[in-house]
Coordinates of C-alpha atoms in Angstrom, one line a residue:
X16 CA -16.2 -26.4 21.1
X17 CA -15.4 -28.4 18.1
X18 CA -13.4 -26.7 15.2
X19 CA -14.8 -26.7 11.4
X20 CA -13.0 -27.7 8.9
X21 CA -14.9 -27.5 5.9
X22 CA -13.9 -26.3 2.0
X23 CA -16.4 -24.3 -0.3
X24 CA -15.7 -24.3 -3.8
X25 CA -17.7 -21.6 -5.2
X26 CA -18.6 -21.0 -8.9
X27 CA -21.2 -18.1 -8.2
X28 CA -20.5 -15.3 -5.9
X29 CA -21.6 -15.9 -2.3
X30 CA -22.8 -13.3 -0.1
X31 CA -22.6 -14.0 3.9
X32 CA -26.0 -12.3 3.8
X33 CA -27.6 -13.2 0.6
X34 CA -28.6 -16.0 -0.9
X35 CA -26.6 -18.6 -2.6
X36 CA -27.6 -19.6 -6.3
X37 CA -25.3 -22.0 -7.5
X38 CA -23.5 -25.5 -6.4
X39 CA -21.7 -25.1 -3.5
X40 CA -19.4 -28.7 -2.5
X41 CA -19.4 -28.8 1.3
X42 CA -17.3 -30.8 3.2
X43 CA -16.3 -31.9 6.7
X44 CA -18.4 -29.5 8.6
X45 CA -18.1 -30.1 12.3
X46 CA -21.0 -28.1 14.4
X47 CA -21.5 -27.5 18.4
X48 CA -24.6 -30.1 18.2
X49 CA -23.9 -32.8 15.0
X50 CA -21.7 -33.5 11.9
X51 CA -22.7 -33.4 8.9
X52 CA -21.3 -36.2 6.2
X53 CA -19.3 -34.9 3.1
X54 CA -21.8 -34.0 0.3
X55 CA -22.9 -31.9 -2.6
X56 CA -25.9 -30.1 -2.3
X57 CA -27.6 -29.4 -5.4
X58 CA -30.7 -26.9 -4.2
X59 CA -28.3 -24.1 -3.1
X60 CA -31.6 -21.7 -3.4
X61 CA -32.1 -23.4 0.4
X62 CA -28.8 -22.5 1.1
X63 CA -28.4 -19.3 3.1
X64 CA -25.8 -17.5 5.3
X65 CA -26.2 -15.6 8.4
X66 CA -23.9 -14.3 10.3
X67 CA -22.7 -17.2 11.9
X68 CA -25.5 -19.8 10.6
X69 CA -25.5 -21.5 7.7
X70 CA -29.1 -23.3 6.9
X71 CA -29.3 -26.2 4.7
X72 CA -32.4 -27.3 3.9
X73 CA -34.8 -25.6 6.7
X74 CA -31.7 -26.7 8.9
X75 CA -29.7 -24.3 10.7
X76 CA -26.3 -25.0 11.6
X77 CA -24.3 -22.4 14.0
X78 CA -20.7 -22.5 12.2
X79 CA -18.3 -21.5 15.2
X80 CA -15.1 -21.3 13.4
X81 CA -14.1 -21.2 10.1
X82 CA -10.7 -23.2 9.5
X83 CA -10.2 -23.6 6.0
X84 CA -12.0 -22.1 2.6
X85 CA -10.6 -22.6 -1.0
X86 CA -11.4 -20.4 -3.1
X87 CA -10.3 -21.4 -6.3
X88 CA -9.8 -18.2 -7.8
X89 CA -13.4 -17.4 -6.9
X90 CA -14.6 -14.5 -4.6
X91 CA -15.5 -14.9 -0.7
X92 CA -18.2 -12.8 -0.1
X93 CA -17.9 -11.2 3.6
X94 CA -20.7 -8.9 5.4
X95 CA -18.7 -5.8 5.3
X96 CA -19.5 -5.5 1.2
X97 CA -21.6 -3.3 0.2
X98 CA -23.8 -5.2 -2.0
X99 CA -26.6 -4.6 -4.6
X100 CA -28.9 -5.3 -1.9
X101 CA -27.7 -2.4 -0.1
X102 CA -27.0 0.3 -1.8
X103 CA -30.3 -0.5 -4.6
X104 CA -32.4 0.0 -1.2
X105 CA -35.1 2.8 -0.8
X106 CA -34.0 4.5 2.2
X107 CA -36.0 6.3 4.4
X108 CA -35.1 9.8 6.5
X109 CA -35.6 8.0 9.5
X110 CA -33.3 5.1 8.8
X111 CA -30.3 7.4 8.0
X112 CA -30.8 9.5 10.7
X113 CA -30.7 6.8 13.2
X114 CA -27.7 5.1 11.5
X115 CA -25.8 8.5 11.7
X116 CA -26.9 9.5 15.1
X117 CA -25.4 5.8 16.2
X118 CA -22.3 5.8 14.6
X119 CA -21.9 9.6 16.0
X120 CA -23.0 9.0 19.6
X121 CA -20.9 5.6 19.9
X122 CA -17.5 7.3 18.4
X123 CA -17.1 4.6 15.6
X124 CA -16.8 7.8 13.2
X125 CA -13.9 9.7 15.1
X126 CA -12.4 6.1 15.2
X127 CA -12.5 5.6 11.5
X128 CA -10.6 9.3 11.4
X129 CA -7.9 7.6 13.4
X130 CA -7.8 4.9 11.1
X131 CA -7.3 7.2 8.2
X132 CA -4.3 8.8 10.2
X133 CA -2.6 5.2 11.1
X134 CA -2.7 4.2 7.1
X135 CA -0.3 6.9 6.9
X136 CA 2.2 7.2 10.1
X137 CA -0.6 7.9 12.6
X138 CA -0.8 5.8 16.3
X139 CA -3.8 5.2 18.7
X140 CA -5.9 7.7 16.5
X141 CA -3.6 10.3 16.2
X142 CA -2.2 12.1 13.4
X143 CA 0.9 10.7 11.6
X144 CA 4.1 11.2 13.7
X145 CA 7.5 10.1 13.8
X146 CA 7.6 7.4 16.3
X147 CA 4.8 5.0 14.3
X148 CA 6.1 6.2 10.7
X149 CA 9.5 5.0 11.0
X150 CA 8.0 1.8 12.4
X151 CA 5.9 1.3 9.0
X152 CA 8.1 2.9 6.7
X153 CA 11.6 3.8 7.9
X154 CA 12.9 0.6 9.4
X155 CA 11.7 -1.7 6.1
X156 CA 10.3 -0.5 2.7
X157 CA 12.4 2.6 2.8
X158 CA 15.3 0.8 3.4
X159 CA 14.0 -1.7 0.7
X160 CA 13.6 0.7 -1.8
X161 CA 16.8 2.2 -1.3
X162 CA 15.1 5.6 -1.0
X163 CA 16.9 5.5 2.6
X164 CA 19.5 4.3 4.7
X165 CA 20.1 3.7 8.6
X166 CA 23.2 5.7 9.5
X167 CA 23.4 4.1 12.6
X168 CA 22.4 1.2 14.9
X169 CA 21.3 2.6 18.3
X170 CA 17.7 2.4 18.8
X171 CA 17.6 1.4 22.4
X172 CA 13.5 1.7 22.8
X173 CA 13.3 -0.8 19.8
X174 CA 16.3 -3.4 19.0
X175 CA 19.5 -3.5 20.6
X176 CA 21.6 -3.5 17.4
X177 CA 20.8 -2.8 13.8
X178 CA 23.8 -4.1 11.9
X179 CA 22.6 -3.3 7.9
X180 CA 19.8 -3.0 5.6
X181 CA 19.1 -6.5 5.3
X182 CA 19.8 -7.0 8.9
X183 CA 16.0 -7.5 10.9
X184 CA 16.0 -7.8 14.5
X185 CA 12.6 -9.8 15.3
X186 CA 10.9 -6.8 16.7
X187 CA 11.2 -4.7 13.5
X188 CA 10.3 -7.5 11.3
X189 CA 7.4 -7.4 13.7
X190 CA 6.5 -4.1 12.3
X191 CA 5.9 -4.8 8.8
X192 CA 1.8 -5.2 9.6
X193 CA 2.2 -2.4 12.2
X194 CA -0.5 0.2 10.7
X195 CA -2.4 -2.4 9.0
X196 CA -3.7 -3.8 12.4
X197 CA -4.5 -0.6 13.7
X198 CA -6.3 -0.1 10.8
X199 CA -8.1 -2.6 10.6
X200 CA -9.3 -2.2 14.6
X201 CA -10.4 0.8 13.4
X202 CA -12.4 0.4 10.6
X203 CA -14.2 -2.9 11.4
X204 CA -16.4 -1.9 14.4
X205 CA -18.0 0.1 11.6
X206 CA -18.0 -2.0 8.8
X207 CA -19.4 -5.1 10.6
X208 CA -22.3 -2.9 12.3
X209 CA -25.5 -3.4 10.6
X210 CA -26.8 0.0 10.8
X211 CA -23.7 0.9 8.5
X212 CA -26.1 -0.3 5.5
X213 CA -28.4 2.2 6.2
X214 CA -25.5 4.9 5.0
X215 CA -24.0 2.7 2.1
X216 CA -21.9 5.5 0.8
X217 CA -20.1 5.8 4.1
X218 CA -19.9 1.9 4.4
X219 CA -18.3 2.4 0.6
X220 CA -15.6 4.7 1.5
X221 CA -14.8 2.8 4.6
X222 CA -14.3 -0.3 2.8
X223 CA -12.1 1.6 0.3
X224 CA -9.8 3.1 3.0
X225 CA -9.5 -0.6 4.4
X226 CA -8.7 -1.8 1.0
X227 CA -6.1 0.3 0.0
X228 CA -4.5 -0.7 3.8
X229 CA -5.1 -4.4 2.7
X230 CA -3.6 -4.5 -0.5
X231 CA -0.6 -2.5 1.1
X232 CA 0.2 -5.1 3.8
X233 CA -0.4 -7.9 1.7
X234 CA 2.2 -6.8 -0.6
X235 CA 4.8 -7.2 2.4
X236 CA 5.0 -10.4 3.4
X237 CA 2.1 -12.1 0.9
X238 CA -0.5 -14.4 3.0
X239 CA -2.5 -13.1 6.2
X240 CA -5.7 -13.8 7.7
X241 CA -7.8 -11.4 5.4
X242 CA -11.1 -13.5 5.9
X243 CA -10.4 -13.5 9.6
X244 CA -9.7 -9.9 9.9
X245 CA -12.9 -8.8 7.5
X246 CA -15.2 -10.6 9.5
X247 CA -13.3 -9.3 12.9
X248 CA -12.8 -12.2 14.5
X249 CA -10.6 -11.9 17.5
X250 CA -9.0 -15.0 16.7
X251 CA -6.9 -16.2 13.6
X252 CA -7.9 -19.5 11.9
X253 CA -5.7 -19.4 8.9
X254 CA -4.0 -17.3 6.4
X255 CA -5.3 -16.5 3.0
X256 CA -3.7 -16.9 -0.2
X257 CA -2.1 -13.7 -1.7
X258 CA -4.2 -14.7 -4.7
X259 CA -7.7 -14.8 -3.0
X260 CA -7.0 -11.8 -1.1
X261 CA -6.2 -10.0 -4.5
X262 CA -9.1 -11.1 -5.9
X263 CA -11.4 -10.7 -2.5
X264 CA -10.2 -7.0 -2.4
X265 CA -11.3 -6.0 -6.2
X266 CA -14.2 -7.5 -6.1
X267 CA -15.0 -5.1 -3.1
X268 CA -13.7 -2.1 -5.1
X269 CA -16.2 -3.3 -7.7
X270 CA -19.1 -3.0 -5.3
X271 CA -17.6 0.4 -4.1
X272 CA -17.6 1.9 -7.3
X273 CA -21.6 0.6 -8.1
X274 CA -22.6 1.9 -5.0
X275 CA -20.4 5.5 -5.2
X276 CA -22.2 5.8 -8.8
X277 CA -25.5 5.2 -7.0
X278 CA -25.1 8.2 -4.9
X279 CA -25.8 10.8 -8.0
X280 CA -29.4 9.2 -8.0
X281 CA -29.7 10.0 -4.4
X282 CA -32.3 12.7 -3.2
X283 CA -30.5 15.9 -1.9
X284 CA -31.7 15.4 2.0
X285 CA -29.6 12.2 1.6
X286 CA -26.6 14.2 0.3
X287 CA -26.6 16.8 2.7
X288 CA -26.2 14.1 5.6
X289 CA -23.7 12.1 3.3
X290 CA -21.3 15.2 2.7
X291 CA -21.8 16.5 6.5
X292 CA -20.2 13.1 7.4
X293 CA -17.5 12.9 5.0
X294 CA -16.3 16.7 5.7
X295 CA -16.5 16.0 9.7
X296 CA -14.4 12.8 9.3
X297 CA -12.8 11.8 6.1
X298 CA -11.2 15.1 5.0
X299 CA -8.6 13.3 2.6
X300 CA -8.9 15.1 -0.5
X301 CA -9.2 18.9 -1.6
X302 CA -12.6 18.4 -3.6
X303 CA -14.4 17.2 -0.5
X304 CA -12.6 20.1 1.2
X305 CA -13.8 22.6 -1.4
X306 CA -17.8 21.2 -0.9
X307 CA -17.5 18.7 -3.9
X308 CA -20.4 16.2 -3.3
X309 CA -20.1 14.3 -6.1
X310 CA -18.1 11.3 -4.4
X311 CA -16.2 11.2 -8.2
X312 CA -12.6 11.9 -6.3
X313 CA -13.7 8.6 -4.2
X314 CA -14.9 6.4 -7.3
X315 CA -11.7 7.3 -8.9
X316 CA -9.9 6.3 -6.1
X317 CA -11.3 3.0 -6.2
X318 CA -10.3 2.4 -9.5
X319 CA -7.3 3.7 -9.4
X320 CA -6.7 1.3 -6.5
X321 CA -7.5 -1.4 -9.0
X322 CA -5.7 -0.5 -11.8
X323 CA -2.5 -0.3 -9.2
X324 CA -3.0 -4.3 -8.3
X325 CA -3.9 -4.5 -12.3
X326 CA -0.2 -4.2 -13.2
X327 CA 1.3 -5.8 -9.9
X328 CA -0.3 -9.0 -11.4
X329 CA 0.5 -8.7 -15.6
X330 CA 3.4 -11.3 -15.2
X331 CA 1.3 -13.8 -13.1
X332 CA -2.1 -13.1 -14.5
X333 CA -1.7 -10.8 -17.6
X334 CA -4.8 -11.3 -19.1
X335 CA -6.9 -10.7 -15.9
X336 CA -4.8 -7.7 -15.5
X337 CA -5.5 -6.2 -19.1
X338 CA -9.4 -6.5 -17.9
X339 CA -9.1 -4.7 -14.7
X340 CA -7.3 -2.5 -16.2
X341 CA -9.2 -1.6 -18.8
X342 CA -12.4 -1.9 -16.4
X343 CA -10.5 0.7 -14.1
X344 CA -9.5 3.1 -16.9
X345 CA -13.3 3.0 -18.3
X346 CA -14.8 3.7 -15.0
X347 CA -12.6 6.7 -14.5
X348 CA -9.2 7.3 -12.7
X349 CA -7.3 10.1 -11.0
X350 CA -6.8 12.5 -13.5
X351 CA -6.5 16.2 -11.9
X352 CA -4.9 17.3 -8.4
X353 CA -8.2 17.7 -6.9
X354 CA -9.1 13.8 -7.7
X355 CA -5.9 12.7 -5.3
X356 CA -6.3 11.4 -1.7
X357 CA -4.2 11.3 1.4
X358 CA -3.6 12.7 4.6
X359 CA -2.6 16.7 4.2
X360 CA -0.5 18.7 6.4
X361 CA -2.6 21.7 4.8
X362 CA -5.7 20.2 6.0
X363 CA -5.1 18.9 9.2
X364 CA -1.9 20.7 10.6
X365 CA 0.7 18.3 11.2
X366 CA 4.8 18.5 10.3
X367 CA 5.5 15.6 8.5
X368 CA 6.7 12.5 10.0
X369 CA 10.2 12.4 8.2
X370 CA 11.1 15.5 9.6
X371 CA 11.7 14.5 12.9
X372 CA 13.0 11.3 12.0
X373 CA 15.5 11.8 9.4
X374 CA 16.8 15.1 10.6
X375 CA 16.0 15.7 14.5
X376 CA 16.6 12.3 15.2
X377 CA 19.2 11.6 13.0
X378 CA 17.4 8.0 11.4
X379 CA 17.7 8.4 8.1
X380 CA 20.2 9.3 5.3
X381 CA 19.7 9.7 1.6
X382 CA 20.7 6.5 0.1
X383 CA 23.9 6.1 -2.2
X384 CA 21.7 4.5 -5.2
X385 CA 18.7 7.2 -5.1
X386 CA 21.8 10.0 -5.3
X387 CA 23.4 8.3 -8.0
X388 CA 19.6 7.8 -9.8
X389 CA 18.8 11.7 -8.9
X390 CA 22.5 13.0 -9.6
X391 CA 22.5 10.8 -13.3
X392 CA 19.6 12.4 -14.7
X393 CA 20.0 15.6 -13.2
X394 CA 16.5 15.7 -11.5
X395 CA 14.7 18.5 -10.0
X396 CA 15.1 17.2 -6.6
X397 CA 18.8 16.9 -6.6
X398 CA 18.7 20.8 -7.1
X399 CA 16.6 21.5 -3.9
X400 CA 15.2 18.9 -1.8
X401 CA 18.1 16.9 -0.8
X402 CA 21.0 19.0 1.6
X403 CA 24.4 18.7 0.8
X404 CA 26.7 17.0 3.6
X405 CA 26.1 18.9 6.8
X406 CA 29.7 18.2 8.6
X407 CA 32.9 17.6 7.5
X408 CA 33.1 13.8 6.8
X409 CA 37.1 12.6 7.0
X410 CA 38.4 9.9 4.9
X411 CA 39.3 7.0 7.0
X412 CA 42.6 7.0 5.2
X413 CA 43.4 10.3 7.6
X414 CA 44.1 12.8 4.5
X415 CA 41.1 13.8 2.7
X416 CA 38.0 15.6 4.0
X417 CA 35.0 16.2 2.1
X418 CA 34.1 19.6 3.4
X419 CA 30.3 20.5 5.0
X420 CA 28.1 21.9 1.9
X421 CA 30.3 20.3 -0.9
X422 CA 27.8 17.9 -2.5
X423 CA 24.8 15.4 -1.6
X424 CA 26.2 12.3 -0.5
X425 CA 24.4 8.9 0.0
X426 CA 25.6 5.9 2.3
X427 CA 25.5 2.4 0.3
X428 CA 22.7 0.3 1.2
X429 CA 23.9 -2.5 3.5
X430 CA 27.1 -0.7 4.7
X431 CA 27.8 -1.7 8.4
X432 CA 26.1 0.9 10.3
X433 CA 27.9 3.0 12.7
X434 CA 27.8 3.8 16.3
X435 CA 25.7 7.1 17.8
X436 CA 23.1 9.5 16.8
X437 CA 25.5 12.4 16.4
X438 CA 27.7 13.4 14.0
X439 CA 30.4 13.7 16.9
X440 CA 30.1 9.8 17.5
X441 CA 29.2 9.3 14.2
X442 CA 30.6 10.8 10.8
X443 CA 27.7 9.0 8.8
X444 CA 25.4 11.3 10.5
X445 CA 27.2 14.2 8.1
X446 CA 25.9 12.4 4.8
X447 CA 22.8 14.4 2.9
X448 CA 19.4 14.4 4.2
X449 CA 16.1 15.6 3.1
X450 CA 15.6 19.0 3.3
X451 CA 13.4 20.2 6.3
X452 CA 12.7 23.4 5.1
X453 CA 10.7 21.8 2.3
X454 CA 9.0 18.8 3.8
X455 CA 7.5 21.6 6.4
X456 CA 6.5 24.9 4.2
X457 CA 5.9 22.8 1.5
X458 CA 3.1 20.8 3.0
X459 CA 3.7 17.9 1.2
X460 CA 1.1 15.1 1.7
X461 CA 1.1 11.6 2.4
X462 CA -0.3 10.3 -0.6
X463 CA -2.6 7.1 -0.7
X464 CA -2.4 7.3 -4.7
X465 CA -0.7 9.8 -6.4
X466 CA -2.1 11.4 -9.8
X467 CA 1.5 10.9 -11.4
X468 CA 1.7 7.2 -10.0
X469 CA -2.0 6.8 -12.0
X470 CA -0.2 8.1 -15.1
X471 CA 2.6 5.9 -15.2
X472 CA 0.3 3.0 -14.5
X473 CA -1.6 4.2 -17.6
X474 CA 1.8 4.7 -19.6
X475 CA 2.9 0.9 -18.8
X476 CA -0.5 -0.2 -19.8
X477 CA -0.4 1.7 -23.3
X478 CA 2.9 0.1 -23.5
X479 CA 1.3 -3.1 -23.4
X480 CA -1.2 -2.8 -25.9
X481 CA -4.2 -1.9 -23.5
X482 CA -6.6 0.4 -24.0
X483 CA -5.8 3.1 -21.6
X484 CA -7.0 6.2 -23.1
X485 CA -4.0 7.6 -24.3
X486 CA -0.8 6.7 -25.5
X487 CA 2.3 5.8 -23.1
X488 CA 4.3 9.0 -24.0
X489 CA 1.3 10.9 -23.3
X490 CA 1.3 9.5 -19.9
X491 CA 4.4 9.2 -19.6
X492 CA 5.4 13.0 -20.0
X493 CA 2.4 14.0 -17.8
X494 CA 3.3 12.0 -15.1
X495 CA 7.1 13.6 -14.9
X496 CA 5.2 17.2 -14.7
X497 CA 3.2 16.1 -11.6
X498 CA 5.6 14.0 -9.9
X499 CA 6.4 16.7 -7.3
X500 CA 6.4 16.2 -3.4
X501 CA 5.2 19.5 -2.3
X502 CA 1.4 20.0 -1.9
X503 CA -0.4 20.3 -5.0
X504 CA -2.4 23.5 -4.2
X505 CA 1.0 25.4 -3.5
X506 CA 3.6 26.7 -5.5
X507 CA 6.8 24.3 -6.5
X508 CA 10.0 24.6 -6.9
X509 CA 10.3 21.3 -8.8
X510 CA 8.6 23.3 -11.8
X511 CA 11.2 25.2 -12.3
X512 CA 13.4 22.6 -13.5
X513 CA 10.9 20.1 -15.3
X514 CA 11.3 21.7 -18.7
X515 CA 14.8 21.1 -18.6
X516 CA 14.7 17.7 -17.1
X517 CA 12.7 16.1 -19.5
X518 CA 14.6 16.9 -22.5
X519 CA 17.6 14.9 -20.9
X520 CA 18.1 12.4 -23.9
X521 CA 21.8 10.7 -22.2
X522 CA 22.6 10.2 -18.3
X523 CA 25.4 12.2 -16.8
X524 CA 28.7 9.8 -16.4
X525 CA 28.0 10.0 -12.6
X526 CA 30.5 8.0 -10.1
X527 CA 29.3 7.8 -6.5
X528 CA 32.3 8.2 -4.1
X529 CA 31.9 7.3 -0.3
X530 CA 33.8 10.4 1.6
X531 CA 34.7 7.8 4.6
X532 CA 36.3 5.9 2.0
X533 CA 33.8 2.4 2.6
X534 CA 34.4 0.4 -1.0
X535 CA 35.7 1.5 -4.4
X536 CA 33.8 4.3 -6.2
X537 CA 30.3 3.3 -7.7
X538 CA 29.7 4.0 -11.4
X539 CA 26.3 4.6 -12.0
X540 CA 24.0 2.1 -13.2
X541 CA 21.2 4.6 -14.6
X542 CA 22.1 4.3 -18.8
X543 CA 18.5 5.8 -20.0
X544 CA 17.6 9.6 -20.6
X545 CA 14.5 11.1 -19.8
X546 CA 13.2 12.4 -22.9
X547 CA 10.9 10.1 -24.6
X548 CA 11.8 8.1 -27.7
X549 CA 9.3 6.5 -29.6
X550 CA 11.9 4.3 -31.6
X551 CA 13.4 2.9 -28.3
X552 CA 12.8 -0.9 -27.7
X553 CA 9.5 -1.6 -25.4
X554 CA 12.3 -2.8 -22.5
X555 CA 14.0 0.5 -22.5
X556 CA 10.5 2.5 -22.7
X557 CA 9.4 0.1 -19.6
X558 CA 13.0 1.3 -17.7
X559 CA 11.9 4.7 -18.4
X560 CA 8.3 4.6 -17.3
X561 CA 9.5 2.6 -13.4
X562 CA 12.0 5.3 -13.2
X563 CA 10.5 7.8 -13.3
X564 CA 7.6 6.4 -11.3
X565 CA 9.9 5.4 -8.7
X566 CA 11.0 9.4 -8.2
X567 CA 7.6 10.3 -8.3
X568 CA 6.4 7.9 -5.5
X569 CA 8.8 9.2 -2.9
X570 CA 9.0 8.7 0.1
X571 CA 6.4 6.1 -0.4
X572 CA 8.6 3.0 -0.5
X573 CA 5.9 0.3 -0.2
X574 CA 4.7 0.7 -3.8
X575 CA 8.5 1.5 -4.9
X576 CA 9.6 -1.5 -3.8
X577 CA 6.6 -3.7 -5.0
X578 CA 7.8 -2.1 -8.6
X579 CA 11.4 -3.0 -8.4
X580 CA 10.7 -6.8 -7.5
X581 CA 7.7 -7.2 -10.4
X582 CA 10.0 -5.2 -13.3
X583 CA 13.4 -4.9 -11.8
X584 CA 13.3 -1.2 -12.4
X585 CA 14.9 1.1 -11.6
X586 CA 18.5 0.3 -11.8
X587 CA 19.9 0.5 -8.1
X588 CA 23.2 -0.7 -6.7
X589 CA 23.4 -4.5 -5.2
X590 CA 22.8 -4.2 -1.6
X591 CA 25.7 -4.8 0.0
X592 CA 26.4 -7.7 3.1
X593 CA 23.0 -9.7 2.0
X594 CA 24.4 -12.4 4.5
X595 CA 23.2 -10.6 7.4
X596 CA 19.5 -11.1 6.6
X597 CA 18.3 -14.8 7.3
X598 CA 20.9 -16.6 4.8
X599 CA 18.1 -17.0 2.1
X600 CA 19.1 -13.8 -0.3
X601 CA 22.7 -14.1 -2.5
X602 CA 24.8 -11.3 -3.1
X603 CA 23.6 -9.2 -5.8
X604 CA 19.5 -10.4 -5.2
X605 CA 16.9 -8.1 -3.2
X606 CA 15.0 -8.9 -0.5
X607 CA 11.4 -10.2 -1.9
X608 CA 9.6 -10.3 1.4
X609 CA 9.4 -9.4 4.8
X610 CA 9.1 -12.6 6.9
X611 CA 6.6 -13.3 9.2
X612 CA 7.4 -13.1 13.1
X613 CA 4.7 -15.7 15.4
X614 CA 3.8 -13.8 18.5
X615 CA 2.7 -16.6 19.9
X616 CA 2.4 -20.9 19.6
X617 CA -0.8 -20.5 18.2
X618 CA 0.1 -18.1 15.2
X619 CA 3.3 -20.0 15.0
X620 CA 0.9 -23.3 14.1
X621 CA -1.0 -21.4 11.7
X622 CA 1.7 -19.7 9.7
X623 CA 3.1 -23.6 9.2
X624 CA -0.6 -25.2 8.3
X625 CA -1.3 -22.6 6.1
X626 CA 0.5 -19.5 5.9
X627 CA 3.4 -21.6 3.7
X628 CA 1.1 -23.6 2.0
X629 CA -0.4 -20.2 0.8
X630 CA 2.8 -18.8 0.3
X631 CA 4.3 -21.6 -1.9
X632 CA 7.4 -21.8 -0.6
X633 CA 9.5 -21.0 2.9
X634 CA 9.4 -18.2 5.0
X635 CA 12.4 -16.8 4.1
X636 CA 13.3 -12.9 2.5
X637 CA 13.9 -14.5 -0.8
X638 CA 10.7 -16.0 -1.5
X639 CA 8.8 -14.6 -3.9
X640 CA 5.5 -13.7 -3.8
X641 CA 2.9 -14.8 -5.4
X642 CA 2.6 -11.8 -8.5
X643 CA 6.8 -11.6 -8.2
X644 CA 7.1 -14.1 -11.5
X645 CA 11.1 -14.5 -12.2
X646 CA 10.9 -13.9 -15.8
X647 CA 10.7 -11.1 -18.4
X648 CA 8.6 -8.2 -18.5
X649 CA 7.2 -9.1 -21.8

């Protein structure tokens, strides 16, 4: 079959299943049967898209392969979207029951449940577990956000050697989209099944889960095959630019919220059926678990994701960022513990994966940057979440020894790791780890978007003069109060310390000393306090907001790393041994993206022909993504 090479410049929203109503330029369309010369069609009412067919002036052309689409800042609508034509239909009970039976019998909904788990460290449809979680977070963004450091290099089942933070062996690097690819495969069969349109709210919710995963994936490496993915293609034709991916996701979110708003007008019999599906397959929220059938929490989740994405692009498209953010807040965002969505151990009955990774396997230790930040601010986590050194740690001078249980001590990011997963082989195993007791007994959730994150987003928006429904001061303080890691409906140790913490005006003069003696002592780079001060300049206020957001996000390192790249906050120690990376990062700079790893020659060609072009720079760790602008925050 001949390949198609065509560009669509879309001046109005195009839906694959809906009629196009404005001018479209169609170029160089090859089909199985004929060739359509480059032309401009003005009478767009005669063009329709039906799955793989395009109808032009009553002539159907079979589209075999999409090779290139120029979005020109507009939106390509795919058939997985939940459009007004879908959610405004009057549905009969027979249509709804037919769809529900179809999706239950074909186990599409069970597959979607597995997709939810895989968003936060699940694998093969199972609940979050240490192996998949480690590939998704611990080998990458946990290190780049400087939450954790890997203390050893012995991963015989994954890599042969892991020397330091920016040394990314090929099969670890290939893990960057590990979660997303599984999530995509779990959700797309349901989203591409036409019967899903008979239960549009379920389609909207599944699409919302996918949008979260798609956004997180986009911010790891940049461009990827978004259009081919949502069309459930078995092959990849091209990588789409990060800007067009963002615009597409936000367009989907707008449709999702409109659909969920329509739900309130549905008859009771319909609501009962939708609620049963959600309760059986989509328990990602306490409100739903307690019988809330309003779906407001899903609407707030969608708007909160839009708010998150708005803030990401504030330096590259400030006007668009403000519009998205204000629309999101006006539509309703997360404002309560019962609005939050994620994978909750107390609901599903599992233990947080970090218990095994950090403590059972000895594969993670506290990063010295995180230690220094917590100790400089006397953060509540320093009092109960991280353990003091578990063993004696002898200094390499052969004289000094840090006795077991003396202090919280982290490993500097970038230090060359040791040999062995046990203390007797590798003394770095004696450094501080996260508390197994807290993680397990407090049922710490794996959030999609946390209430505290939303408040810090609103605080930043208000600081920028946007209408966020309150002041930066109000959202900042509420964000700190709700920043705890523990399950939101349980008692928290965090609450015992937060009032005193919020009154700290100046940081503690803290110096990080490596017990083994690698490097000189490192004075803290944290020069701000916690207490809000209206007389602070905007940059200081922003640093306070992002610093507290970083602490609140823990351990969601994907988002923490994004903030670190776009704002430069919080201030952390420079990563050592940056030359262990791909050679593009200078000492004192940070990693900006995870390079691609082509799995075959065809993927390599696609990266070279479309990925590099859309990225706008070399496929290197130092190349900035579209929203990662090298410039001032204001």
